[in-house]
Amino acid sequence: MLAAFTAALDALRKLGVEIVEIDEPNRADFELSNAAGLLVSRCEAVPFQNGLLGRAGERSYRPDVREQVAAAGEVRAVDYLEAQRFRGELVERMAKLLGSLDALVMPTSRVVAPPSELGDDYLLVLSQNCIPWSFIGFPAVSVPCGLAGGTGLPAGIEFVAAPFDDGVLVALVSAVEASL
């Protein structure tokens, strides 16, 4: 996967894109975004689901969804508010960072795509690099960038831009697709 990602970066460099390594977002940002994003999304889904299906509708959920809804009902308000506070701080830091860069680039996933029958087992692992951008509402896009060494499974490259800079993302993914 890393080889496919590196090849995509090399292709962008050949097209004149300047790639600069930076220190943020850091591992803690990703870990906190994933935890806070899951907490917030589950808590916010419960009132929607209750309005749609009523509280009795829980019986129609798949077991994993039923567990998530039950867990969301146990979240303390202070934890929800702390997650929202972190969201606001991360929005500010990433907006400032993207004020000096056109976009962030990273592998879409930290692991090679699993066989489709194992997809549910890998859902959180596969989405770790994607959740922060949904959590803070920044535009992001992922495209294939090659096959992961020896597996024949796809690797992806993800680009993130500042709000309303979707055109930058379209240009970057078009360049990757054209060059690979």
mmCIF file of N, CA and C in Angstrom, residues 34-130:
data_model
loop_
_atom_site.group_PDB
_atom_site.id
_atom_site.type_symbol
_atom_site.label_atom_id
_atom_site.label_comp_id
_atom_site.label_asym_id
_atom_site.label_seq_id
_atom_site.Cartn_x
_atom_site.Cartn_y
_atom_site.Cartn_z
ATOM 1 N N ASN A 34 -11.369 10.274 15.638
ATOM 2 C CA ASN A 34 -12.111 9.025 15.469
ATOM 3 C C ASN A 34 -13.000 8.757 16.677
ATOM 4 N N ALA A 35 -12.456 8.903 17.869
ATOM 5 C CA ALA A 35 -13.242 8.655 19.082
ATOM 6 C C ALA A 35 -14.379 9.671 19.212
ATOM 7 N N ALA A 36 -14.055 10.949 19.060
ATOM 8 C CA ALA A 36 -15.071 11.994 19.197
ATOM 9 C C ALA A 36 -16.105 11.905 18.071
ATOM 10 N N GLY A 37 -15.644 11.602 16.870
ATOM 11 C CA GLY A 37 -16.564 11.478 15.738
ATOM 12 C C GLY A 37 -17.563 10.361 15.932
ATOM 13 N N LEU A 38 -17.095 9.227 16.440
ATOM 14 C CA LEU A 38 -18.017 8.117 16.702
ATOM 15 C C LEU A 38 -18.997 8.478 17.815
ATOM 16 N N LEU A 39 -18.499 9.113 18.857
ATOM 17 C CA LEU A 39 -19.362 9.508 19.965
ATOM 18 C C LEU A 39 -20.451 10.469 19.478
ATOM 19 N N VAL A 40 -20.049 11.510 18.775
ATOM 20 C CA VAL A 40 -21.000 12.519 18.302
ATOM 21 C C VAL A 40 -21.992 11.929 17.298
ATOM 22 N N SER A 41 -21.488 11.165 16.338
ATOM 23 C CA SER A 41 -22.398 10.637 15.319
ATOM 24 C C SER A 41 -23.425 9.679 15.912
ATOM 25 N N ARG A 42 -23.006 8.868 16.869
ATOM 26 C CA ARG A 42 -23.961 7.954 17.511
ATOM 27 C C ARG A 42 -24.987 8.721 18.326
ATOM 28 N N CYS A 43 -24.519 9.699 19.102
ATOM 29 C CA CYS A 43 -25.454 10.487 19.915
ATOM 30 C C CYS A 43 -26.449 11.247 19.050
ATOM 31 N N GLU A 44 -25.983 11.767 17.930
ATOM 32 C CA GLU A 44 -26.867 12.541 17.061
ATOM 33 C C GLU A 44 -27.788 11.645 16.235
ATOM 34 N N ALA A 45 -27.412 10.391 16.059
ATOM 35 C CA ALA A 45 -28.253 9.467 15.300
ATOM 36 C C ALA A 45 -29.467 9.007 16.103
ATOM 37 N N VAL A 46 -29.335 8.919 17.419
ATOM 38 C CA VAL A 46 -30.415 8.383 18.239
ATOM 39 C C VAL A 46 -31.705 9.200 18.108
ATOM 40 N N PRO A 47 -31.676 10.524 18.277
ATOM 41 C CA PRO A 47 -32.936 11.268 18.122
ATOM 42 C C PRO A 47 -33.532 11.131 16.710
ATOM 43 N N PHE A 48 -32.667 11.077 15.704
ATOM 44 C CA PHE A 48 -33.144 10.886 14.331
ATOM 45 C C PHE A 48 -33.841 9.538 14.205
ATOM 46 N N GLN A 49 -33.178 8.493 14.687
ATOM 47 C CA GLN A 49 -33.758 7.146 14.604
ATOM 48 C C GLN A 49 -35.050 7.055 15.400
ATOM 49 N N ASN A 50 -35.078 7.662 16.585
ATOM 50 C CA ASN A 50 -36.297 7.643 17.389
ATOM 51 C C ASN A 50 -37.431 8.362 16.669
ATOM 52 N N GLY A 51 -37.120 9.469 16.009
ATOM 53 C CA GLY A 51 -38.143 10.193 15.260
ATOM 54 C C GLY A 51 -38.630 9.419 14.043
ATOM 55 N N LEU A 52 -37.729 8.683 13.448
ATOM 56 C CA LEU A 52 -38.058 7.924 12.242
ATOM 57 C C LEU A 52 -38.818 6.644 12.569
ATOM 58 N N LEU A 53 -38.328 5.907 13.539
ATOM 59 C CA LEU A 53 -38.897 4.585 13.842
ATOM 60 C C LEU A 53 -39.619 4.523 15.185
ATOM 61 N N GLY A 54 -39.452 5.557 16.013
ATOM 62 C CA GLY A 54 -39.986 5.479 17.368
ATOM 63 C C GLY A 54 -39.069 4.614 18.215
ATOM 64 N N ARG A 55 -39.171 4.758 19.498
ATOM 65 C CA ARG A 55 -38.294 3.979 20.382
ATOM 66 C C ARG A 55 -38.476 2.481 20.189
ATOM 67 N N ALA A 56 -39.653 2.061 19.860
ATOM 68 C CA ALA A 56 -39.896 0.624 19.645
ATOM 69 C C ALA A 56 -39.189 0.122 18.386
ATOM 70 N N GLY A 57 -38.781 1.023 17.514
ATOM 71 C CA GLY A 57 -38.101 0.642 16.282
ATOM 72 C C GLY A 57 -36.761 -0.021 16.515
ATOM 73 N N GLU A 58 -36.227 0.119 17.735
ATOM 74 C CA GLU A 58 -34.932 -0.501 18.048
ATOM 75 C C GLU A 58 -34.949 -2.002 17.784
ATOM 76 N N ARG A 59 -36.102 -2.613 17.924
ATOM 77 C CA ARG A 59 -36.190 -4.065 17.711
ATOM 78 C C ARG A 59 -35.876 -4.438 16.268
ATOM 79 N N SER A 60 -36.046 -3.486 15.329
ATOM 80 C CA SER A 60 -35.809 -3.795 13.920
ATOM 81 C C SER A 60 -34.343 -3.559 13.505
ATOM 82 N N TYR A 61 -33.524 -3.043 14.423
ATOM 83 C CA TYR A 61 -32.118 -2.805 14.112
ATOM 84 C C TYR A 61 -31.344 -4.115 14.034
ATOM 85 N N ARG A 62 -30.283 -4.078 13.247
ATOM 86 C CA ARG A 62 -29.316 -5.175 13.296
ATOM 87 C C ARG A 62 -28.670 -5.134 14.675
ATOM 88 N N PRO A 63 -28.155 -6.249 15.160
ATOM 89 C CA PRO A 63 -27.553 -6.262 16.505
ATOM 90 C C PRO A 63 -26.453 -5.212 16.702
ATOM 91 N N ASP A 64 -25.596 -5.000 15.703
ATOM 92 C CA ASP A 64 -24.516 -4.022 15.877
ATOM 93 C C ASP A 64 -25.061 -2.606 15.992
ATOM 94 N N VAL A 65 -26.115 -2.297 15.248
ATOM 95 C CA VAL A 65 -26.727 -0.963 15.333
ATOM 96 C C VAL A 65 -27.434 -0.810 16.674
ATOM 97 N N ARG A 66 -28.115 -1.852 17.110
ATOM 98 C CA ARG A 66 -28.802 -1.814 18.405
ATOM 99 C C ARG A 66 -27.789 -1.530 19.518
ATOM 100 N N GLU A 67 -26.616 -2.157 19.447
ATOM 101 C CA GLU A 67 -25.567 -1.929 20.455
ATOM 102 C C GLU A 67 -25.078 -0.481 20.422
ATOM 103 N N GLN A 68 -24.915 0.080 19.229
ATOM 104 C CA GLN A 68 -24.452 1.465 19.103
ATOM 105 C C GLN A 68 -25.490 2.445 19.656
ATOM 106 N N VAL A 69 -26.761 2.194 19.378
ATOM 107 C CA VAL A 69 -27.826 3.062 19.889
ATOM 108 C C VAL A 69 -27.867 2.977 21.414
ATOM 109 N N ALA A 70 -27.741 1.776 21.941
ATOM 110 C CA ALA A 70 -27.739 1.620 23.396
ATOM 111 C C ALA A 70 -26.545 2.334 24.016
ATOM 112 N N ALA A 71 -25.376 2.204 23.401
ATOM 113 C CA ALA A 71 -24.173 2.869 23.923
ATOM 114 C C ALA A 71 -24.323 4.383 23.885
ATOM 115 N N ALA A 72 -24.935 4.895 22.838
ATOM 116 C CA ALA A 72 -25.123 6.345 22.722
ATOM 117 C C ALA A 72 -26.009 6.873 23.842
ATOM 118 N N GLY A 73 -26.962 6.077 24.268
ATOM 119 C CA GLY A 73 -27.842 6.490 25.352
ATOM 120 C C GLY A 73 -27.144 6.597 26.696
ATOM 121 N N GLU A 74 -25.954 6.032 26.794
ATOM 122 C CA GLU A 74 -25.182 6.059 28.043
ATOM 123 C C GLU A 74 -24.132 7.178 28.056
ATOM 124 N N VAL A 75 -23.979 7.905 26.966
ATOM 125 C CA VAL A 75 -22.962 8.958 26.891
ATOM 126 C C VAL A 75 -23.377 10.135 27.770
ATOM 127 N N ARG A 76 -22.445 10.592 28.576
ATOM 128 C CA ARG A 76 -22.717 11.746 29.440
ATOM 129 C C ARG A 76 -22.674 13.032 28.620
ATOM 130 N N ALA A 77 -23.490 13.975 28.979
ATOM 131 C CA ALA A 77 -23.545 15.254 28.276
ATOM 132 C C ALA A 77 -22.178 15.929 28.254
ATOM 133 N N VAL A 78 -21.439 15.849 29.352
ATOM 134 C CA VAL A 78 -20.127 16.486 29.423
ATOM 135 C C VAL A 78 -19.177 15.874 28.384
ATOM 136 N N ASP A 79 -19.284 14.566 28.152
ATOM 137 C CA ASP A 79 -18.428 13.923 27.147
ATOM 138 C C ASP A 79 -18.812 14.377 25.735
ATOM 139 N N TYR A 80 -20.098 14.488 25.489
ATOM 140 C CA TYR A 80 -20.567 14.981 24.191
ATOM 141 C C TYR A 80 -20.071 16.413 23.966
ATOM 142 N N LEU A 81 -20.174 17.246 24.979
ATOM 143 C CA LEU A 81 -19.740 18.643 24.848
ATOM 144 C C LEU A 81 -18.226 18.748 24.689
ATOM 145 N N GLU A 82 -17.467 17.889 25.367
ATOM 146 C CA GLU A 82 -16.015 17.877 25.185
ATOM 147 C C GLU A 82 -15.651 17.476 23.756
ATOM 148 N N ALA A 83 -16.379 16.525 23.200
ATOM 149 C CA ALA A 83 -16.137 16.123 21.811
ATOM 150 C C ALA A 83 -16.422 17.291 20.869
ATOM 151 N N GLN A 84 -17.462 18.027 21.137
ATOM 152 C CA GLN A 84 -17.784 19.199 20.308
ATOM 153 C C GLN A 84 -16.737 20.297 20.465
ATOM 154 N N ARG A 85 -16.222 20.466 21.679
ATOM 155 C CA ARG A 85 -15.165 21.452 21.903
ATOM 156 C C ARG A 85 -13.922 21.069 21.103
ATOM 157 N N PHE A 86 -13.546 19.793 21.150
ATOM 158 C CA PHE A 86 -12.406 19.327 20.370
ATOM 159 C C PHE A 86 -12.646 19.561 18.877
ATOM 160 N N ARG A 87 -13.865 19.303 18.426
ATOM 161 C CA ARG A 87 -14.203 19.531 17.015
ATOM 162 C C ARG A 87 -13.928 20.987 16.632
ATOM 163 N N GLY A 88 -14.377 21.913 17.449
ATOM 164 C CA GLY A 88 -14.166 23.335 17.161
ATOM 165 C C GLY A 88 -12.697 23.702 17.111
ATOM 166 N N GLU A 89 -11.914 23.175 18.061
ATOM 167 C CA GLU A 89 -10.472 23.449 18.066
ATOM 168 C C GLU A 89 -9.794 22.867 16.829
ATOM 169 N N LEU A 90 -10.187 21.661 16.445
ATOM 170 C CA LEU A 90 -9.584 21.030 15.273
ATOM 171 C C LEU A 90 -9.957 21.779 13.999
ATOM 172 N N VAL A 91 -11.189 22.239 13.899
ATOM 173 C CA VAL A 91 -11.600 23.041 12.739
ATOM 174 C C VAL A 91 -10.703 24.268 12.616
ATOM 175 N N GLU A 92 -10.482 24.957 13.716
ATOM 176 C CA GLU A 92 -9.639 26.161 13.693
ATOM 177 C C GLU A 92 -8.213 25.839 13.267
ATOM 178 N N ARG A 93 -7.632 24.795 13.845
ATOM 179 C CA ARG A 93 -6.243 24.450 13.508
ATOM 180 C C ARG A 93 -6.100 24.001 12.059
ATOM 181 N N MET A 94 -7.040 23.189 11.579
ATOM 182 C CA MET A 94 -6.932 22.693 10.207
ATOM 183 C C MET A 94 -7.232 23.805 9.195
ATOM 184 N N ALA A 95 -8.122 24.717 9.535
ATOM 185 C CA ALA A 95 -8.389 25.860 8.644
ATOM 186 C C ALA A 95 -7.142 26.726 8.539
ATOM 187 N N LYS A 96 -6.481 26.951 9.650
ATOM 188 C CA LYS A 96 -5.239 27.727 9.640
ATOM 189 C C LYS A 96 -4.170 27.007 8.821
ATOM 190 N N LEU A 97 -4.025 25.704 9.040
ATOM 191 C CA LEU A 97 -3.040 24.917 8.305
ATOM 192 C C LEU A 97 -3.314 24.966 6.805
ATOM 193 N N LEU A 98 -4.565 24.768 6.421
ATOM 194 C CA LEU A 98 -4.904 24.760 4.999
ATOM 195 C C LEU A 98 -4.944 26.168 4.401
ATOM 196 N N GLY A 99 -4.784 27.176 5.243
ATOM 197 C CA GLY A 99 -4.625 28.530 4.726
ATOM 198 C C GLY A 99 -3.266 28.725 4.073
ATOM 199 N N SER A 100 -2.315 27.857 4.410
ATOM 200 C CA SER A 100 -0.966 27.964 3.848
ATOM 201 C C SER A 100 -0.639 26.805 2.897
ATOM 202 N N LEU A 101 -1.572 25.878 2.712
ATOM 203 C CA LEU A 101 -1.380 24.733 1.817
ATOM 204 C C LEU A 101 -2.599 24.607 0.910
ATOM 205 N N ASP A 102 -2.398 23.994 -0.239
ATOM 206 C CA ASP A 102 -3.548 23.755 -1.112
ATOM 207 C C ASP A 102 -4.393 22.599 -0.607
ATOM 208 N N ALA A 103 -3.743 21.563 -0.095
ATOM 209 C CA ALA A 103 -4.464 20.371 0.351
ATOM 210 C C ALA A 103 -3.550 19.517 1.208
ATOM 211 N N LEU A 104 -4.165 18.608 1.932
ATOM 212 C CA LEU A 104 -3.443 17.558 2.644
ATOM 213 C C LEU A 104 -3.568 16.296 1.810
ATOM 214 N N VAL A 105 -2.564 15.444 1.860
ATOM 215 C CA VAL A 105 -2.617 14.177 1.131
ATOM 216 C C VAL A 105 -2.146 13.073 2.061
ATOM 217 N N MET A 106 -2.828 11.946 1.984
ATOM 218 C CA MET A 106 -2.497 10.797 2.832
ATOM 219 C C MET A 106 -3.067 9.541 2.196
ATOM 220 N N PRO A 107 -2.615 8.377 2.643
ATOM 221 C CA PRO A 107 -3.270 7.156 2.179
ATOM 222 C C PRO A 107 -4.735 7.179 2.657
ATOM 223 N N THR A 108 -5.627 6.673 1.851
ATOM 224 C CA THR A 108 -7.030 6.620 2.258
ATOM 225 C C THR A 108 -7.196 5.743 3.481
ATOM 226 N N SER A 109 -6.454 4.659 3.521
ATOM 227 C CA SER A 109 -6.530 3.720 4.628
ATOM 228 C C SER A 109 -5.124 3.356 5.070
ATOM 229 N N ARG A 110 -5.006 2.970 6.320
ATOM 230 C CA ARG A 110 -3.706 2.577 6.863
ATOM 231 C C ARG A 110 -3.376 1.122 6.571
ATOM 232 N N VAL A 111 -4.361 0.392 6.057
ATOM 233 C CA VAL A 111 -4.165 -1.030 5.767
ATOM 234 C C VAL A 111 -4.632 -1.330 4.347
ATOM 235 N N VAL A 112 -4.165 -2.434 3.827
ATOM 236 C CA VAL A 112 -4.606 -2.897 2.514
ATOM 237 C C VAL A 112 -6.073 -3.295 2.617
ATOM 238 N N ALA A 113 -6.808 -3.077 1.557
ATOM 239 C CA ALA A 113 -8.217 -3.464 1.540
ATOM 240 C C ALA A 113 -8.358 -4.950 1.845
ATOM 241 N N PRO A 114 -9.251 -5.294 2.766
ATOM 242 C CA PRO A 114 -9.460 -6.714 3.066
ATOM 243 C C PRO A 114 -10.388 -7.335 2.016
ATOM 244 N N PRO A 115 -10.433 -8.640 1.960
ATOM 245 C CA PRO A 115 -11.429 -9.272 1.088
ATOM 246 C C PRO A 115 -12.828 -8.786 1.478
ATOM 247 N N SER A 116 -13.723 -8.652 0.532
ATOM 248 C CA SER A 116 -15.027 -8.046 0.793
ATOM 249 C C SER A 116 -15.797 -8.735 1.917
ATOM 250 N N GLU A 117 -15.649 -10.042 2.061
ATOM 251 C CA GLU A 117 -16.397 -10.733 3.111
ATOM 252 C C GLU A 117 -15.906 -10.362 4.514
ATOM 253 N N LEU A 118 -14.744 -9.732 4.616
ATOM 254 C CA LEU A 118 -14.217 -9.303 5.912
ATOM 255 C C LEU A 118 -14.356 -7.795 6.128
ATOM 256 N N GLY A 119 -15.013 -7.113 5.208
ATOM 257 C CA GLY A 119 -15.126 -5.655 5.267
ATOM 258 C C GLY A 119 -15.682 -5.123 6.572
ATOM 259 N N ASP A 120 -16.739 -5.748 7.105
ATOM 260 C CA ASP A 120 -17.327 -5.274 8.360
ATOM 261 C C ASP A 120 -16.340 -5.355 9.517
ATOM 262 N N ASP A 121 -15.468 -6.368 9.501
ATOM 263 C CA ASP A 121 -14.483 -6.523 10.571
ATOM 264 C C ASP A 121 -13.437 -5.413 10.550
ATOM 265 N N TYR A 122 -13.257 -4.795 9.396
ATOM 266 C CA TYR A 122 -12.215 -3.782 9.225
ATOM 267 C C TYR A 122 -12.768 -2.361 9.119
ATOM 268 N N LEU A 123 -14.074 -2.196 9.300
ATOM 269 C CA LEU A 123 -14.701 -0.904 9.035
ATOM 270 C C LEU A 123 -14.009 0.266 9.726
ATOM 271 N N LEU A 124 -13.752 0.147 11.016
ATOM 272 C CA LEU A 124 -13.121 1.260 11.735
ATOM 273 C C LEU A 124 -11.677 1.462 11.315
ATOM 274 N N VAL A 125 -10.962 0.393 11.053
ATOM 275 C CA VAL A 125 -9.565 0.511 10.620
ATOM 276 C C VAL A 125 -9.510 1.184 9.244
ATOM 277 N N LEU A 126 -10.401 0.785 8.367
ATOM 278 C CA LEU A 126 -10.405 1.343 7.008
ATOM 279 C C LEU A 126 -10.771 2.818 6.987
ATOM 280 N N SER A 127 -11.537 3.273 7.955
ATOM 281 C CA SER A 127 -12.018 4.654 7.927
ATOM 282 C C SER A 127 -11.230 5.619 8.808
ATOM 283 N N GLN A 128 -10.175 5.162 9.465
ATOM 284 C CA GLN A 128 -9.447 6.015 10.411
ATOM 285 C C GLN A 128 -8.906 7.294 9.788
ATOM 286 N N ASN A 129 -8.463 7.256 8.551
ATOM 287 C CA ASN A 129 -7.938 8.468 7.915
ATOM 288 C C ASN A 129 -9.047 9.330 7.319
ATOM 289 N N CYS A 130 -10.262 8.813 7.267
ATOM 290 C CA CYS A 130 -11.375 9.538 6.649
ATOM 291 C C CYS A 130 -12.273 10.235 7.668
#
